[in-house]
Amino acid sequence: MSTSPGLVRTPEPPYYAVIFTSQRTVGDQGYDAMAGRMVELGSGYDGFLGIESARGADGRGITVSYWRDEASIRAWKRDAEHREAQRAGRETWYADYTVRIARVERAYGKP
Amino acid sequence: MSTSPGLVRTPEPPYYAVIFTSQRTVGDQGYDAMAGRMVELGSGYDGFLGIESARGADGRGITVSYWRDEASIRAWKRDAEHREAQRAGRETWYADYTVRIARVERAYGKP
């Protein structure tokens, strides 16, 4: 697993990626604390391989988390504290978002 | 296809995502002009479904482009002007990067 600075190093494919794209509402409203807590909590789940996140000054953000398989993703989605964060995300933090679950088939890095 | 502000609207899965995570070097060095040109050029390719990009103040960025199928991705990767940008990316613009090709299997948005 990886939550440290620098790009995430993942094992050889296949594995899964959850691509979360979002548009934040204005103001923190507890968002930063929640985001940090969700990384801490999710990275403890079996099958977690890493997470990468970027958000521009316009409030548009992309977070990609990497997982061994779909069962790991489902288990994390059902986590009680995560479900509460999902609810607050829908109601407060995100003006819009899309979640995509994808199977990584090939990967390569800088030579 | 979609290159406009707001989140990208993609068709029902399956389709493909190219997840490009990167760490920029310091200074523009022609990067912004190239990035805009690549969006313009790539979005004209058959099978292009949309692109989303975010980069934080730390230089860490994520760009996800969406494609109908793997053949579309391969055709775009071979584009001559894109190949020149890939070369300059390796040599000048990116301290590090990873490319992941993934098959989107499920997707959902804000209710």
PDB file of C-alpha atoms in Angstrom:
ATOM      1  CA  MET A   1       0.000   0.000   0.000  1.00  0.00           C
ATOM      2  CA  SER A   2       1.073   3.600  -0.461  1.00  0.00           C
ATOM      3  CA  THR A   3      -0.203   6.869   0.955  1.00  0.00           C
ATOM      4  CA  SER A   4       3.157   8.695   0.937  1.00  0.00           C
ATOM      5  CA  PRO A   5       4.306  11.535  -1.346  1.00  0.00           C
ATOM      6  CA  GLY A   6       5.474  10.569  -4.820  1.00  0.00           C
ATOM      7  CA  LEU A   7       3.566   8.497  -7.319  1.00  0.00           C
ATOM      8  CA  VAL A   8       1.953   5.279  -6.158  1.00  0.00           C
ATOM      9  CA  ARG A   9       3.788   2.059  -7.048  1.00  0.00           C
ATOM     10  CA  THR A  10       1.287  -0.645  -7.880  1.00  0.00           C
ATOM     11  CA  PRO A  11       1.877  -4.349  -8.623  1.00  0.00           C
ATOM     12  CA  GLU A  12       1.648  -5.816 -12.120  1.00  0.00           C
ATOM     13  CA  PRO A  13      -1.897  -5.640 -13.577  1.00  0.00           C
ATOM     14  CA  PRO A  14      -4.580  -6.757 -13.398  1.00  0.00           C
ATOM     15  CA  TYR A  15      -5.900  -4.833 -10.412  1.00  0.00           C
ATOM     16  CA  TYR A  16      -8.703  -2.303  -9.954  1.00  0.00           C
ATOM     17  CA  ALA A  17      -8.931   1.484  -9.898  1.00  0.00           C
ATOM     18  CA  VAL A  18     -11.734   3.590  -8.460  1.00  0.00           C
ATOM     19  CA  ILE A  19     -11.732   6.907 -10.315  1.00  0.00           C
ATOM     20  CA  PHE A  20     -13.545   9.575  -8.315  1.00  0.00           C
ATOM     21  CA  THR A  21     -13.969  12.918 -10.077  1.00  0.00           C
ATOM     22  CA  SER A  22     -15.651  15.733  -8.216  1.00  0.00           C
ATOM     23  CA  GLN A  23     -16.495  19.385  -7.999  1.00  0.00           C
ATOM     24  CA  ARG A  24     -16.247  20.761  -4.457  1.00  0.00           C
ATOM     25  CA  THR A  25     -18.708  23.194  -2.970  1.00  0.00           C
ATOM     26  CA  VAL A  26     -17.277  26.424  -1.509  1.00  0.00           C
ATOM     27  CA  GLY A  27     -15.754  26.380   1.999  1.00  0.00           C
ATOM     28  CA  ASP A  28     -14.107  23.576   3.961  1.00  0.00           C
ATOM     29  CA  GLN A  29     -17.066  22.535   6.173  1.00  0.00           C
ATOM     30  CA  GLY A  30     -15.031  19.694   7.702  1.00  0.00           C
ATOM     31  CA  TYR A  31     -13.916  18.345   4.338  1.00  0.00           C
ATOM     32  CA  ASP A  32     -10.127  18.306   4.846  1.00  0.00           C
ATOM     33  CA  ALA A  33     -10.363  16.433   8.145  1.00  0.00           C
ATOM     34  CA  MET A  34     -12.735  13.889   6.607  1.00  0.00           C
ATOM     35  CA  ALA A  35     -10.525  13.407   3.554  1.00  0.00           C
ATOM     36  CA  GLY A  36      -7.486  12.689   5.711  1.00  0.00           C
ATOM     37  CA  ARG A  37      -9.458  10.304   7.894  1.00  0.00           C
ATOM     38  CA  MET A  38     -10.812   8.402   4.886  1.00  0.00           C
ATOM     39  CA  VAL A  39      -7.284   7.859   3.512  1.00  0.00           C
ATOM     40  CA  GLU A  40      -6.177   6.596   6.928  1.00  0.00           C
ATOM     41  CA  LEU A  41      -9.186   4.312   7.281  1.00  0.00           C
ATOM     42  CA  GLY A  42      -9.322   3.021   3.701  1.00  0.00           C
ATOM     43  CA  SER A  43      -5.611   2.264   3.552  1.00  0.00           C
ATOM     44  CA  GLY A  44      -6.080  -0.197   6.395  1.00  0.00           C
ATOM     45  CA  TYR A  45      -8.487  -2.302   4.344  1.00  0.00           C
ATOM     46  CA  ASP A  46      -7.330  -5.626   2.928  1.00  0.00           C
ATOM     47  CA  GLY A  47      -6.643  -5.252  -0.794  1.00  0.00           C
ATOM     48  CA  PHE A  48      -5.838  -1.518  -0.700  1.00  0.00           C
ATOM     49  CA  LEU A  49      -2.884  -0.785  -3.017  1.00  0.00           C
ATOM     50  CA  GLY A  50      -2.587   3.003  -2.907  1.00  0.00           C
ATOM     51  CA  ILE A  51      -4.305   6.333  -3.518  1.00  0.00           C
ATOM     52  CA  GLU A  52      -3.512   9.476  -5.512  1.00  0.00           C
ATOM     53  CA  SER A  53      -5.348  12.752  -5.414  1.00  0.00           C
ATOM     54  CA  ALA A  54      -5.152  16.150  -7.099  1.00  0.00           C
ATOM     55  CA  ARG A  55      -7.412  19.177  -6.929  1.00  0.00           C
ATOM     56  CA  GLY A  56      -7.001  22.400  -8.840  1.00  0.00           C
ATOM     57  CA  ALA A  57      -7.771  25.928  -7.690  1.00  0.00           C
ATOM     58  CA  ASP A  58     -11.115  25.696  -9.539  1.00  0.00           C
ATOM     59  CA  GLY A  59     -12.356  23.031  -7.098  1.00  0.00           C
ATOM     60  CA  ARG A  60     -12.219  20.229  -9.677  1.00  0.00           C
ATOM     61  CA  GLY A  61     -10.626  17.146  -8.191  1.00  0.00           C
ATOM     62  CA  ILE A  62      -9.633  13.634  -9.161  1.00  0.00           C
ATOM     63  CA  THR A  63      -8.857  10.879  -6.671  1.00  0.00           C
ATOM     64  CA  VAL A  64      -7.832   7.439  -7.859  1.00  0.00           C
ATOM     65  CA  SER A  65      -7.577   4.566  -5.388  1.00  0.00           C
ATOM     66  CA  TYR A  66      -6.107   1.206  -6.384  1.00  0.00           C
ATOM     67  CA  TRP A  67      -7.378  -2.149  -5.158  1.00  0.00           C
ATOM     68  CA  ARG A  68      -6.492  -5.800  -5.543  1.00  0.00           C
ATOM     69  CA  ASP A  69     -10.006  -6.840  -6.582  1.00  0.00           C
ATOM     70  CA  GLU A  70     -13.668  -5.869  -6.614  1.00  0.00           C
ATOM     71  CA  ALA A  71     -14.368  -7.591  -3.292  1.00  0.00           C
ATOM     72  CA  SER A  72     -11.941  -5.193  -1.560  1.00  0.00           C
ATOM     73  CA  ILE A  73     -13.707  -2.203  -3.126  1.00  0.00           C
ATOM     74  CA  ARG A  74     -17.110  -3.466  -1.991  1.00  0.00           C
ATOM     75  CA  ALA A  75     -15.909  -4.048   1.565  1.00  0.00           C
ATOM     76  CA  TRP A  76     -14.526  -0.493   1.781  1.00  0.00           C
ATOM     77  CA  LYS A  77     -17.701   0.999   0.284  1.00  0.00           C
ATOM     78  CA  ARG A  78     -19.716  -0.656   3.076  1.00  0.00           C
ATOM     79  CA  ASP A  79     -17.506   0.642   5.921  1.00  0.00           C
ATOM     80  CA  ALA A  80     -19.778   2.436   8.408  1.00  0.00           C
ATOM     81  CA  GLU A  81     -17.625   5.560   8.820  1.00  0.00           C
ATOM     82  CA  HIS A  82     -17.083   5.700   5.055  1.00  0.00           C
ATOM     83  CA  ARG A  83     -20.831   5.471   4.474  1.00  0.00           C
ATOM     84  CA  GLU A  84     -21.311   8.447   6.746  1.00  0.00           C
ATOM     85  CA  ALA A  85     -18.673  10.367   4.743  1.00  0.00           C
ATOM     86  CA  GLN A  86     -20.420   9.371   1.497  1.00  0.00           C
ATOM     87  CA  ARG A  87     -23.672  10.787   2.853  1.00  0.00           C
ATOM     88  CA  ALA A  88     -22.008  14.066   3.886  1.00  0.00           C
ATOM     89  CA  GLY A  89     -20.299  14.197   0.495  1.00  0.00           C
ATOM     90  CA  ARG A  90     -23.628  13.996  -1.299  1.00  0.00           C
ATOM     91  CA  GLU A  91     -25.267  16.540   0.993  1.00  0.00           C
ATOM     92  CA  THR A  92     -22.492  19.035   1.718  1.00  0.00           C
ATOM     93  CA  TRP A  93     -19.055  18.704   0.124  1.00  0.00           C
ATOM     94  CA  TYR A  94     -19.646  17.897  -3.521  1.00  0.00           C
ATOM     95  CA  ALA A  95     -21.622  19.939  -6.014  1.00  0.00           C
ATOM     96  CA  ASP A  96     -21.176  17.005  -8.387  1.00  0.00           C
ATOM     97  CA  TYR A  97     -19.212  13.773  -8.634  1.00  0.00           C
ATOM     98  CA  THR A  98     -18.784  10.609 -10.659  1.00  0.00           C
ATOM     99  CA  VAL A  99     -17.414   7.255  -9.490  1.00  0.00           C
ATOM    100  CA  ARG A 100     -15.982   4.826 -12.052  1.00  0.00           C
ATOM    101  CA  ILE A 101     -14.814   1.306 -11.218  1.00  0.00           C
ATOM    102  CA  ALA A 102     -12.230   0.111 -13.718  1.00  0.00           C
ATOM    103  CA  ARG A 103     -10.000  -2.905 -14.237  1.00  0.00           C
ATOM    104  CA  VAL A 104      -6.408  -1.858 -14.907  1.00  0.00           C
ATOM    105  CA  GLU A 105      -5.104  -3.997 -17.753  1.00  0.00           C
ATOM    106  CA  ARG A 106      -1.752  -2.395 -18.597  1.00  0.00           C
ATOM    107  CA  ALA A 107       0.548   0.093 -16.894  1.00  0.00           C
ATOM    108  CA  TYR A 108       3.928   1.658 -17.559  1.00  0.00           C
ATOM    109  CA  GLY A 109       6.024   4.458 -16.135  1.00  0.00           C
ATOM    110  CA  LYS A 110       8.802   6.834 -17.084  1.00  0.00           C
ATOM    111  CA  PRO A 111      11.685   4.785 -18.538  1.00  0.00           C
TER     112      PRO A 111
ATOM    113  CA  MET B   1     -17.007  13.923 -26.435  1.00  0.00           C
ATOM    114  CA  SER B   2     -16.452  16.524 -23.771  1.00  0.00           C
ATOM    115  CA  THR B   3     -13.669  19.022 -23.139  1.00  0.00           C
ATOM    116  CA  SER B   4     -15.838  21.687 -21.513  1.00  0.00           C
ATOM    117  CA  PRO B   5     -16.002  22.735 -17.843  1.00  0.00           C
ATOM    118  CA  GLY B   6     -17.985  20.522 -15.495  1.00  0.00           C
ATOM    119  CA  LEU B   7     -17.572  16.797 -15.073  1.00  0.00           C
ATOM    120  CA  VAL B   8     -17.366  14.627 -18.165  1.00  0.00           C
ATOM    121  CA  ARG B   9     -20.520  12.723 -19.121  1.00  0.00           C
ATOM    122  CA  THR B  10     -19.613   9.321 -20.498  1.00  0.00           C
ATOM    123  CA  PRO B  11     -21.855   6.642 -22.052  1.00  0.00           C
ATOM    124  CA  GLU B  12     -22.832   3.457 -20.237  1.00  0.00           C
ATOM    125  CA  PRO B  13     -19.852   1.169 -19.539  1.00  0.00           C
ATOM    126  CA  PRO B  14     -17.922  -0.641 -20.769  1.00  0.00           C
ATOM    127  CA  TYR B  15     -15.440   1.875 -22.153  1.00  0.00           C
ATOM    128  CA  TYR B  16     -11.784   2.630 -21.442  1.00  0.00           C
ATOM    129  CA  ALA B  17      -9.936   5.101 -19.221  1.00  0.00           C
ATOM    130  CA  VAL B  18      -6.306   6.165 -19.525  1.00  0.00           C
ATOM    131  CA  ILE B  19      -5.167   7.282 -16.082  1.00  0.00           C
ATOM    132  CA  PHE B  20      -2.086   9.492 -16.323  1.00  0.00           C
ATOM    133  CA  THR B  21      -0.539  10.483 -12.985  1.00  0.00           C
ATOM    134  CA  SER B  22       2.467  12.764 -13.018  1.00  0.00           C
ATOM    135  CA  GLN B  23       4.824  14.980 -11.118  1.00  0.00           C
ATOM    136  CA  ARG B  24       5.759  18.141 -13.013  1.00  0.00           C
ATOM    137  CA  THR B  25       9.236  19.599 -13.106  1.00  0.00           C
ATOM    138  CA  VAL B  26       9.583  23.264 -12.083  1.00  0.00           C
ATOM    139  CA  GLY B  27       8.737  26.005 -14.612  1.00  0.00           C
ATOM    140  CA  ASP B  28       6.393  26.005 -17.578  1.00  0.00           C
ATOM    141  CA  GLN B  29       8.903  25.374 -20.417  1.00  0.00           C
ATOM    142  CA  GLY B  30       6.116  25.272 -22.984  1.00  0.00           C
ATOM    143  CA  TYR B  31       4.011  22.831 -20.993  1.00  0.00           C
ATOM    144  CA  ASP B  32       0.706  24.737 -20.836  1.00  0.00           C
ATOM    145  CA  ALA B  33       0.624  25.367 -24.580  1.00  0.00           C
ATOM    146  CA  MET B  34       1.396  21.702 -25.272  1.00  0.00           C
ATOM    147  CA  ALA B  35      -1.257  20.495 -22.824  1.00  0.00           C
ATOM    148  CA  GLY B  36      -3.926  22.634 -24.485  1.00  0.00           C
ATOM    149  CA  ARG B  37      -2.857  21.495 -27.932  1.00  0.00           C
ATOM    150  CA  MET B  38      -2.957  17.821 -26.926  1.00  0.00           C
ATOM    151  CA  VAL B  39      -6.538  18.167 -25.637  1.00  0.00           C
ATOM    152  CA  GLU B  40      -7.526  19.849 -28.914  1.00  0.00           C
ATOM    153  CA  LEU B  41      -5.782  17.217 -31.018  1.00  0.00           C
ATOM    154  CA  GLY B  42      -6.794  14.132 -29.010  1.00  0.00           C
ATOM    155  CA  SER B  43     -10.435  15.156 -28.778  1.00  0.00           C
ATOM    156  CA  GLY B  44     -10.658  14.999 -32.555  1.00  0.00           C
ATOM    157  CA  TYR B  45      -9.738  11.318 -32.603  1.00  0.00           C
ATOM    158  CA  ASP B  46     -12.430   8.739 -33.301  1.00  0.00           C
ATOM    159  CA  GLY B  47     -13.447   7.043 -30.044  1.00  0.00           C
ATOM    160  CA  PHE B  48     -12.547   9.973 -27.759  1.00  0.00           C
ATOM    161  CA  LEU B  49     -15.216  10.348 -25.048  1.00  0.00           C
ATOM    162  CA  GLY B  50     -13.816  13.079 -22.797  1.00  0.00           C
ATOM    163  CA  ILE B  51     -10.939  14.208 -20.589  1.00  0.00           C
ATOM    164  CA  GLU B  52     -10.590  15.457 -17.015  1.00  0.00           C
ATOM    165  CA  SER B  53      -7.525  16.930 -15.408  1.00  0.00           C
ATOM    166  CA  ALA B  54      -6.498  18.261 -12.005  1.00  0.00           C
ATOM    167  CA  ARG B  55      -3.155  19.422 -10.659  1.00  0.00           C
ATOM    168  CA  GLY B  56      -2.431  20.585  -7.143  1.00  0.00           C
ATOM    169  CA  ALA B  57      -0.040  23.320  -6.024  1.00  0.00           C
ATOM    170  CA  ASP B  58       2.546  20.598  -5.257  1.00  0.00           C
ATOM    171  CA  GLY B  59       2.869  19.764  -8.971  1.00  0.00           C
ATOM    172  CA  ARG B  60       1.140  16.396  -8.640  1.00  0.00           C
ATOM    173  CA  GLY B  61      -1.391  15.909 -11.394  1.00  0.00           C
ATOM    174  CA  ILE B  62      -3.929  13.400 -12.618  1.00  0.00           C
ATOM    175  CA  THR B  63      -5.414  13.380 -16.090  1.00  0.00           C
ATOM    176  CA  VAL B  64      -8.013  10.798 -17.092  1.00  0.00           C
ATOM    177  CA  SER B  65      -9.089  10.473 -20.695  1.00  0.00           C
ATOM    178  CA  TYR B  66     -12.008   8.265 -21.716  1.00  0.00           C
ATOM    179  CA  TRP B  67     -12.130   6.176 -24.891  1.00  0.00           C
ATOM    180  CA  ARG B  68     -14.555   3.892 -26.657  1.00  0.00           C
ATOM    181  CA  ASP B  69     -12.070   1.050 -27.005  1.00  0.00           C
ATOM    182  CA  GLU B  70      -8.401   0.087 -26.959  1.00  0.00           C
ATOM    183  CA  ALA B  71      -8.005   0.620 -30.694  1.00  0.00           C
ATOM    184  CA  SER B  72      -8.843   4.321 -30.245  1.00  0.00           C
ATOM    185  CA  ILE B  73      -6.228   4.615 -27.496  1.00  0.00           C
ATOM    186  CA  ARG B  74      -3.581   2.978 -29.663  1.00  0.00           C
ATOM    187  CA  ALA B  75      -4.342   5.254 -32.610  1.00  0.00           C
ATOM    188  CA  TRP B  76      -3.989   8.372 -30.443  1.00  0.00           C
ATOM    189  CA  LYS B  77      -0.768   7.098 -28.844  1.00  0.00           C
ATOM    190  CA  ARG B  78       0.736   6.790 -32.342  1.00  0.00           C
ATOM    191  CA  ASP B  79      -0.206  10.328 -33.459  1.00  0.00           C
ATOM    192  CA  ALA B  80       2.982  12.036 -34.671  1.00  0.00           C
ATOM    193  CA  GLU B  81       2.467  15.308 -32.785  1.00  0.00           C
ATOM    194  CA  HIS B  82       1.462  13.373 -29.667  1.00  0.00           C
ATOM    195  CA  ARG B  83       4.608  11.255 -29.932  1.00  0.00           C
ATOM    196  CA  GLU B  84       6.692  14.418 -29.996  1.00  0.00           C
ATOM    197  CA  ALA B  85       4.848  15.642 -26.861  1.00  0.00           C
ATOM    198  CA  GLN B  86       5.458  12.271 -25.182  1.00  0.00           C
ATOM    199  CA  ARG B  87       9.170  12.626 -25.897  1.00  0.00           C
ATOM    200  CA  ALA B  88       9.286  16.171 -24.476  1.00  0.00           C
ATOM    201  CA  GLY B  89       7.287  14.952 -21.478  1.00  0.00           C
ATOM    202  CA  ARG B  90       9.875  12.311 -20.696  1.00  0.00           C
ATOM    203  CA  GLU B  91      12.789  14.683 -21.219  1.00  0.00           C
ATOM    204  CA  THR B  92      11.529  18.001 -19.870  1.00  0.00           C
ATOM    205  CA  TRP B  93       8.088  18.314 -18.294  1.00  0.00           C
ATOM    206  CA  TYR B  94       7.674  15.313 -16.011  1.00  0.00           C
ATOM    207  CA  ALA B  95       9.932  14.312 -13.129  1.00  0.00           C
ATOM    208  CA  ASP B  96       7.891  11.122 -12.970  1.00  0.00           C
ATOM    209  CA  TYR B  97       4.721   9.652 -14.415  1.00  0.00           C
ATOM    210  CA  THR B  98       2.650   6.502 -14.687  1.00  0.00           C
ATOM    211  CA  VAL B  99       0.161   5.549 -17.409  1.00  0.00           C
ATOM    212  CA  ARG B 100      -2.553   2.997 -16.637  1.00  0.00           C
ATOM    213  CA  ILE B 101      -5.004   1.654 -19.221  1.00  0.00           C
ATOM    214  CA  ALA B 102      -8.188   0.453 -17.565  1.00  0.00           C
ATOM    215  CA  ARG B 103     -11.548  -0.919 -18.640  1.00  0.00           C
ATOM    216  CA  VAL B 104     -14.404   0.944 -16.924  1.00  0.00           C
ATOM    217  CA  GLU B 105     -16.924  -1.632 -15.780  1.00  0.00           C
ATOM    218  CA  ARG B 106     -19.338   0.382 -13.636  1.00  0.00           C
ATOM    219  CA  ALA B 107     -20.047   4.063 -13.108  1.00  0.00           C
ATOM    220  CA  TYR B 108     -22.469   6.181 -11.115  1.00  0.00           C
ATOM    221  CA  GLY B 109     -22.898   9.814 -10.208  1.00  0.00           C
ATOM    222  CA  LYS B 110     -24.478  12.036  -7.615  1.00  0.00           C
ATOM    223  CA  PRO B 111     -28.131  11.040  -7.213  1.00  0.00           C
TER     224      PRO B 111
END
